[in-house]
Short mmCIF file of N, CA and C in Angstrom, two decimals:
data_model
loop_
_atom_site.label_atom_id
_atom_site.label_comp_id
_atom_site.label_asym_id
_atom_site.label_seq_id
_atom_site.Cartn_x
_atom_site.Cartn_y
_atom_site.Cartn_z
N UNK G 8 -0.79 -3.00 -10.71
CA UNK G 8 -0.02 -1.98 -10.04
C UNK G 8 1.47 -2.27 -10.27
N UNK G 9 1.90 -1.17 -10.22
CA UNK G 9 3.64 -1.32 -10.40
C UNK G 9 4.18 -1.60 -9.53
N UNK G 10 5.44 -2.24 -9.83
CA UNK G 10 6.38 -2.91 -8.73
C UNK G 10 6.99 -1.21 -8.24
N UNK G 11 7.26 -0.23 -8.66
CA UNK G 11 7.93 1.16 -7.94
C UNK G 11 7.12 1.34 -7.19
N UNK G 12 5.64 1.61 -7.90
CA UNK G 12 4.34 1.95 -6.91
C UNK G 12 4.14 1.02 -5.81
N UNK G 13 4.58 0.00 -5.62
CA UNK G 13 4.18 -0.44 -4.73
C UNK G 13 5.73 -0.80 -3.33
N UNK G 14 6.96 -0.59 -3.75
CA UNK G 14 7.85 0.16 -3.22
C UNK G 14 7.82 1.23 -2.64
N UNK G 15 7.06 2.41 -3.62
CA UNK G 15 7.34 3.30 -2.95
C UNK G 15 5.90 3.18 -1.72
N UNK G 16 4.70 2.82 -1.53
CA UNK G 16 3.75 3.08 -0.71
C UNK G 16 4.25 1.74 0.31
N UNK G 17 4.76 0.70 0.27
CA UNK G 17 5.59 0.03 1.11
C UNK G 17 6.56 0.69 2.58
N UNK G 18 7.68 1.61 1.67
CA UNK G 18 8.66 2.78 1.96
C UNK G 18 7.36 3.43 2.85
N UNK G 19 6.68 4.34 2.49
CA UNK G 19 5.54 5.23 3.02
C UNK G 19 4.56 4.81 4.37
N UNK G 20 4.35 3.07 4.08
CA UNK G 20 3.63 2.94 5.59
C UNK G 20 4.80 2.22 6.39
N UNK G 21 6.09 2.18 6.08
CA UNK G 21 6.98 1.63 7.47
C UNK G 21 7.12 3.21 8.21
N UNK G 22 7.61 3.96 7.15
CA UNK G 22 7.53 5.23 7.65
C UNK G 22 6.32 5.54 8.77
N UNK G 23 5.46 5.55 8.40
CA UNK G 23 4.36 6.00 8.83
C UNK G 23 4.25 4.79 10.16
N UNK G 24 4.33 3.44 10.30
CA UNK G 24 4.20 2.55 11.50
C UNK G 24 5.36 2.94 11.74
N UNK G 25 6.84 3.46 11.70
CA UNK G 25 7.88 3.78 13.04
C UNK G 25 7.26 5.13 13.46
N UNK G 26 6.70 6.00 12.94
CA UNK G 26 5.89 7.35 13.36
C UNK G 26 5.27 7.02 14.20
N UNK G 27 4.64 6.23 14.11
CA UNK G 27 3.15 5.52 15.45
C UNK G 27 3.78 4.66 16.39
N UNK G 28 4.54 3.79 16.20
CA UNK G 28 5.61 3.35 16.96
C UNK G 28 6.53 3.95 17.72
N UNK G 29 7.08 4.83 17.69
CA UNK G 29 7.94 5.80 18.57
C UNK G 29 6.99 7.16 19.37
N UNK G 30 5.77 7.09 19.11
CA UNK G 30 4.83 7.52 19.93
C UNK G 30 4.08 6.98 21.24
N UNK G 31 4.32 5.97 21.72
CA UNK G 31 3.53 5.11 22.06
C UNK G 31 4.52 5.09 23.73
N UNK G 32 3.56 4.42 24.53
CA UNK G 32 3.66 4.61 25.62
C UNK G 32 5.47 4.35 25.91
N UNK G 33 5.53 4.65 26.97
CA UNK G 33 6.96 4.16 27.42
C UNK G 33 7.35 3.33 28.34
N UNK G 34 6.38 2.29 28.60
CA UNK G 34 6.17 1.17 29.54
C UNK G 34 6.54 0.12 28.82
N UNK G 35 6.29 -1.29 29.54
CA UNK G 35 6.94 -2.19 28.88
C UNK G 35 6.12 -2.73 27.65
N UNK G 36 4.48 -2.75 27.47
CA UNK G 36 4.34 -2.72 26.64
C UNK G 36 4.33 -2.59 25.41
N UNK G 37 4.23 -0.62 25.88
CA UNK G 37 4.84 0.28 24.81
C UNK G 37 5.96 -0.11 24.04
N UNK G 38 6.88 -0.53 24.88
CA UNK G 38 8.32 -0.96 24.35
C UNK G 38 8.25 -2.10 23.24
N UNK G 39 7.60 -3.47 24.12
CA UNK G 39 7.89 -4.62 23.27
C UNK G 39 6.89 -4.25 21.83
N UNK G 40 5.77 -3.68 21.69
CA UNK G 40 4.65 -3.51 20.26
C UNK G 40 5.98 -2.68 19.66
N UNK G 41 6.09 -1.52 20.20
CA UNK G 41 6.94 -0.14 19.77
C UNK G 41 8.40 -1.28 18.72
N UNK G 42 9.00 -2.28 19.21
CA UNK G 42 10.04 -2.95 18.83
C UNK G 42 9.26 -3.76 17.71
N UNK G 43 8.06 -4.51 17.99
CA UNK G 43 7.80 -5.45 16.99
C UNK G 43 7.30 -4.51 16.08
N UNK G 44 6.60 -3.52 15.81
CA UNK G 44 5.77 -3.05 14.57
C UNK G 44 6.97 -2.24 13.88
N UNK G 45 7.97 -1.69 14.43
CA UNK G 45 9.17 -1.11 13.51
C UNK G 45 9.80 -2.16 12.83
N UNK G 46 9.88 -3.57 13.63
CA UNK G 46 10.40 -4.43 12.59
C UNK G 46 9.84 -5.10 11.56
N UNK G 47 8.51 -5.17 11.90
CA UNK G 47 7.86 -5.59 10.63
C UNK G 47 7.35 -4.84 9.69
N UNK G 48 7.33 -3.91 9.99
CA UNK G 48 6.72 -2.45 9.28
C UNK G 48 8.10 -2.10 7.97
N UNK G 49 8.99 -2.50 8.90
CA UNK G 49 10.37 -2.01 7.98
C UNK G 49 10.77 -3.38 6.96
N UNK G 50 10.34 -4.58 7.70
CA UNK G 50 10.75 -5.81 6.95
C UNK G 50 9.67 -5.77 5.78
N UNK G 51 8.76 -5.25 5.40
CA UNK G 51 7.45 -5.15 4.61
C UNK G 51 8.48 -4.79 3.63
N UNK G 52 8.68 -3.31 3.69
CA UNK G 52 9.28 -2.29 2.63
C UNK G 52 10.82 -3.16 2.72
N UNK G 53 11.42 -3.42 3.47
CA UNK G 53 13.13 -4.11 3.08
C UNK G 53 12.97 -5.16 2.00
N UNK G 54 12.33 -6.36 2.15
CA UNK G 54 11.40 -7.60 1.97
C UNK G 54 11.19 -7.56 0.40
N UNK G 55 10.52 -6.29 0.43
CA UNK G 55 9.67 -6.16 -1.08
C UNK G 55 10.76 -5.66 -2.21
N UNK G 56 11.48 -4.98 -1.38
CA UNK G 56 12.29 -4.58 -2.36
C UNK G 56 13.31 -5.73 -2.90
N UNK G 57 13.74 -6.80 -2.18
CA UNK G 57 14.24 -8.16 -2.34
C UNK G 57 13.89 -8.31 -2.97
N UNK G 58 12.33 -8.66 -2.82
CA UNK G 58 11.76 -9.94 -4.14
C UNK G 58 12.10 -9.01 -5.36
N UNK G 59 11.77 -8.23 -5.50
CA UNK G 59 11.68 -7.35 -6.95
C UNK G 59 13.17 -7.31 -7.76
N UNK G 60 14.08 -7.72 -6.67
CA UNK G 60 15.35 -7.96 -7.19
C UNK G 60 15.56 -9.54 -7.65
N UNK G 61 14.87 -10.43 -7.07
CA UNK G 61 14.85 -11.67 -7.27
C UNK G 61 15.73 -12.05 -8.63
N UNK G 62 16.30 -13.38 -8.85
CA UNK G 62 16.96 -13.71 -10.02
C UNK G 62 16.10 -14.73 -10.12
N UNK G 63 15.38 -15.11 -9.86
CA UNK G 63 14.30 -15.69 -10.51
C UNK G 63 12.25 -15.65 -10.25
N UNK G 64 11.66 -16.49 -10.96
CA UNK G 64 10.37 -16.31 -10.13
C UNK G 64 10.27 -16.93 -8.76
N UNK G 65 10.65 -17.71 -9.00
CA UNK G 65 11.00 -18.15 -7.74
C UNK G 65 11.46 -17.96 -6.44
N UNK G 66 12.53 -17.90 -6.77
CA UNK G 66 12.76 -16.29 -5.33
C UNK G 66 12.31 -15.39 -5.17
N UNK G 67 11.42 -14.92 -6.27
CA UNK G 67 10.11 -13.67 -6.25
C UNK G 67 9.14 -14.40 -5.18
N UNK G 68 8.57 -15.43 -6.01
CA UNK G 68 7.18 -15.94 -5.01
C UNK G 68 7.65 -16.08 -3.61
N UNK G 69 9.09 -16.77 -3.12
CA UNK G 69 9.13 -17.29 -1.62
C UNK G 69 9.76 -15.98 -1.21
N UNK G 70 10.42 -14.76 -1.66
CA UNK G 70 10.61 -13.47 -0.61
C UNK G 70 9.13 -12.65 -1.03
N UNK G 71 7.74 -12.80 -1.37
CA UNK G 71 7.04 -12.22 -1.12
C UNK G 71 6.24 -12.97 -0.57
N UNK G 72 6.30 -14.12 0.12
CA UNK G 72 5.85 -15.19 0.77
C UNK G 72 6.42 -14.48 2.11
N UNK G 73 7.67 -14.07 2.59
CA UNK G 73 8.26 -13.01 3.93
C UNK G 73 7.22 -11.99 3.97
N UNK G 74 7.07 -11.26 2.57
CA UNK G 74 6.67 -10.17 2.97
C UNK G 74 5.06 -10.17 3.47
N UNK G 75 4.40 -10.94 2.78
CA UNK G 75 3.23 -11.52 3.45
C UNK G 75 2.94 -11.28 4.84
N UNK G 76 4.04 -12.35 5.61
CA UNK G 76 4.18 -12.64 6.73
C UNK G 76 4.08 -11.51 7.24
N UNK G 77 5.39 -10.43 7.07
CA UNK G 77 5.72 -9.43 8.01
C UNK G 77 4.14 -8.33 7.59
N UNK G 78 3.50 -8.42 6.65
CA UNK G 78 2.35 -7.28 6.32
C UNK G 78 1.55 -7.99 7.69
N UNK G 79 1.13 -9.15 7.60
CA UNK G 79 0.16 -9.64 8.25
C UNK G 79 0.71 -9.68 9.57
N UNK G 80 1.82 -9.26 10.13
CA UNK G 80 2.03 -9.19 11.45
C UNK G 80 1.46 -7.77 11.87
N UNK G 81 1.94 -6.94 10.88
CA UNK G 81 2.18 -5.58 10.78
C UNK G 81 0.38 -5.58 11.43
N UNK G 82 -0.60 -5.65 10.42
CA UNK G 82 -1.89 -6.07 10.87
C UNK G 82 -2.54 -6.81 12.55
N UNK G 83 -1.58 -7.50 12.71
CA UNK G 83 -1.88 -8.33 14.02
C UNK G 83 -1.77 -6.99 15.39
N UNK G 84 0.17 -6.48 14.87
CA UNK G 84 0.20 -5.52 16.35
C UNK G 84 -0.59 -4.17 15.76
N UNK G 85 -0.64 -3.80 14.88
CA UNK G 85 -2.26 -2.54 14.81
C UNK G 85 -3.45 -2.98 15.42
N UNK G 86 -3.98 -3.68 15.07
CA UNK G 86 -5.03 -4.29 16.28
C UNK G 86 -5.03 -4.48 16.93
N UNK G 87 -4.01 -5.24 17.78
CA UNK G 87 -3.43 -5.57 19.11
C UNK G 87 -3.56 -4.14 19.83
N UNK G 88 -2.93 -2.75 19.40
CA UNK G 88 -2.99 -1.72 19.85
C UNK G 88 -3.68 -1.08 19.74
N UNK G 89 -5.16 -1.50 18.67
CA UNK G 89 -6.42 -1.00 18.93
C UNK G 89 -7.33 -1.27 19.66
N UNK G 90 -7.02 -2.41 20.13
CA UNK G 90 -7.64 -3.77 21.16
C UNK G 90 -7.29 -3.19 22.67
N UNK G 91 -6.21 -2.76 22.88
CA UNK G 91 -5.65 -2.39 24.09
C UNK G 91 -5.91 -0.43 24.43
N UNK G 92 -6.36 -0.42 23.87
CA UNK G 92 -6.53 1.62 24.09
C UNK G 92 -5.34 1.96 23.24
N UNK G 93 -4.72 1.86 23.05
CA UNK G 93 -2.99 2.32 22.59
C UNK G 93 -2.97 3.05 21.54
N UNK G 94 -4.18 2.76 20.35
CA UNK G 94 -4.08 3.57 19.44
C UNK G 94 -4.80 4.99 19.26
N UNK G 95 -3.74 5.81 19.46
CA UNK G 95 -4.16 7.35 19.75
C UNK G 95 -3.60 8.04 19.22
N UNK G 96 -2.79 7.61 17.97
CA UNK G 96 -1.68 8.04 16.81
C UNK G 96 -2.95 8.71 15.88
N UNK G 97 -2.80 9.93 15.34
CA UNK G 97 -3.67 10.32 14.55
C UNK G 97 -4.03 9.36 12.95
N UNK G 98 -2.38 9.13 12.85
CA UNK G 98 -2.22 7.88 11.35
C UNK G 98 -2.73 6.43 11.47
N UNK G 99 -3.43 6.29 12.68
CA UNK G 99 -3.65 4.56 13.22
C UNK G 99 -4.07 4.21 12.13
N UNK G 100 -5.58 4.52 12.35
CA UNK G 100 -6.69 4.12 11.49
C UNK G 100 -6.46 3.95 9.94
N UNK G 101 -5.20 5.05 8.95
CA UNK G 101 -4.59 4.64 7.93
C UNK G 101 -3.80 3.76 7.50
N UNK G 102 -2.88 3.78 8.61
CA UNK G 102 -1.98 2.76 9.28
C UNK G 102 -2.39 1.46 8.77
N UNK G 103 -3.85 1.22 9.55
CA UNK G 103 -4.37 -0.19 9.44
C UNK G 103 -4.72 -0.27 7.96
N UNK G 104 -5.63 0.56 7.78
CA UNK G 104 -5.90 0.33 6.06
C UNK G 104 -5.42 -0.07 5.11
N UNK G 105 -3.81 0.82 5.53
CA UNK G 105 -2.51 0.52 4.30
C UNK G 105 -2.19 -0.37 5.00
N UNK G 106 -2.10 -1.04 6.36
CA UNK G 106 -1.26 -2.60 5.82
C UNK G 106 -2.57 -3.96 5.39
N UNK G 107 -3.62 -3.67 5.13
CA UNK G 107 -4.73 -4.60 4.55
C UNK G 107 -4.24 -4.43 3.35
N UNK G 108 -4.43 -3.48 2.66
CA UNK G 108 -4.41 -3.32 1.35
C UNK G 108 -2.96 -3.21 0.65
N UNK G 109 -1.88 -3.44 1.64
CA UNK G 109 -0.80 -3.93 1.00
C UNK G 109 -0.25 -5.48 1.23
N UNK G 110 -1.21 -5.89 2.20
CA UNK G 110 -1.25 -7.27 2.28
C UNK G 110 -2.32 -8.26 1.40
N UNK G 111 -3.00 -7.25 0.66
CA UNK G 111 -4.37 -8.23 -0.17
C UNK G 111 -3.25 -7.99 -1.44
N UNK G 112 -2.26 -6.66 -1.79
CA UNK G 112 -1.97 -6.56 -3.06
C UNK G 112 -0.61 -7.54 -2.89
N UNK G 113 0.10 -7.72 -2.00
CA UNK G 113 1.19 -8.83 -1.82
C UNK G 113 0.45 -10.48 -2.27
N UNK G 114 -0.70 -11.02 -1.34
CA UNK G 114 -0.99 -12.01 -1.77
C UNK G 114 -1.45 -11.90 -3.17
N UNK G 115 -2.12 -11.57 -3.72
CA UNK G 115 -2.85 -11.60 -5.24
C UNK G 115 -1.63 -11.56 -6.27
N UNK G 116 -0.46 -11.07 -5.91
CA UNK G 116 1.23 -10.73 -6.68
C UNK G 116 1.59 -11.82 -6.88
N UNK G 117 1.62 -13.26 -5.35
CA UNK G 117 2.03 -14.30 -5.02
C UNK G 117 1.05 -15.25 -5.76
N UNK G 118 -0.18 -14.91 -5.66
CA UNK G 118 -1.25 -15.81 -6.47
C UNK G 118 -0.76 -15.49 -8.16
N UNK G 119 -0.76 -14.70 -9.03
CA UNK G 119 -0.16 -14.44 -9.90
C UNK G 119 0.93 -15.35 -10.20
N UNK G 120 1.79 -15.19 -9.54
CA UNK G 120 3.19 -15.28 -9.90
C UNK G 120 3.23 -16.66 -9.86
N UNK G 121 2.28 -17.45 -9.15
CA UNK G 121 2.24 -18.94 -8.82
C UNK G 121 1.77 -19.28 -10.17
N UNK G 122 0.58 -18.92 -10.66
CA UNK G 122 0.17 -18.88 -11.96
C UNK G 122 0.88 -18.84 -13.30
N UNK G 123 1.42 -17.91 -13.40
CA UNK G 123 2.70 -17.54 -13.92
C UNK G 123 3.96 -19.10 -14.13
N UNK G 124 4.11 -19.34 -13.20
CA UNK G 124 5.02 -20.43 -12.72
C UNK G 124 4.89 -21.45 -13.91
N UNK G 125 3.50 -21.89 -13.98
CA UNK G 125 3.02 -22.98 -14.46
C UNK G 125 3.30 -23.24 -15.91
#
């Protein structure tokens, strides 16, 4: 997969988690998930676009080593808010999908690129 293609569907589910995020209750809950999934949702797509700028492989592998992180958080509070009733966003259930499958295509990039290295 391409590094644009995968920018641009990056771009597409932060979009899509601040959509589901600014829906969500208005309690304190609501608030603190509503704060964490916009930031990691957005650090995914900010993140990725870093590494791809990288001046070396190296700084490729350790800023998609961030983006990892922030996919797999992204994953943690979707569940968390499927776990709790919360998810009632019509996009949830895609939501979740696209951050698995942009977190299996981030690690396998990082597995690569480690490869690569050698």
């Amino acid at each position: 997969m391409m590094k644009e293609e995968i920018k641009k569907r990056s771009n597409l589910f932060a979009h899509k988690c601040v959509k589901l995020a600014v829906e969500l209750p208005k309690n304190k809950l609501g608030s603190h998930i509503e704060g964490q999934l916009i930031r990691s949702s957005t650090s995914v797509a900010a993140n990725y676009r870093a590494a791809c700028l990288g001046q070396s492989k190296r700084a490729f592998i350790s800023k998609l080593g961030i983006v990892i992180e922030e996919a797999d958080e992204c994953i943690f509070w979707l569940e968390f808010l499927r776990d709790e009733g919360m998810a009632k966003h019509v996009d949830f259930n895609e939501a979740l999908k696209e951050a698995k499958e942009l977190t299996s295509i981030f690690i396998a990039s990082r597995i690569t690129a480690l490869k690569n290295l050698k």
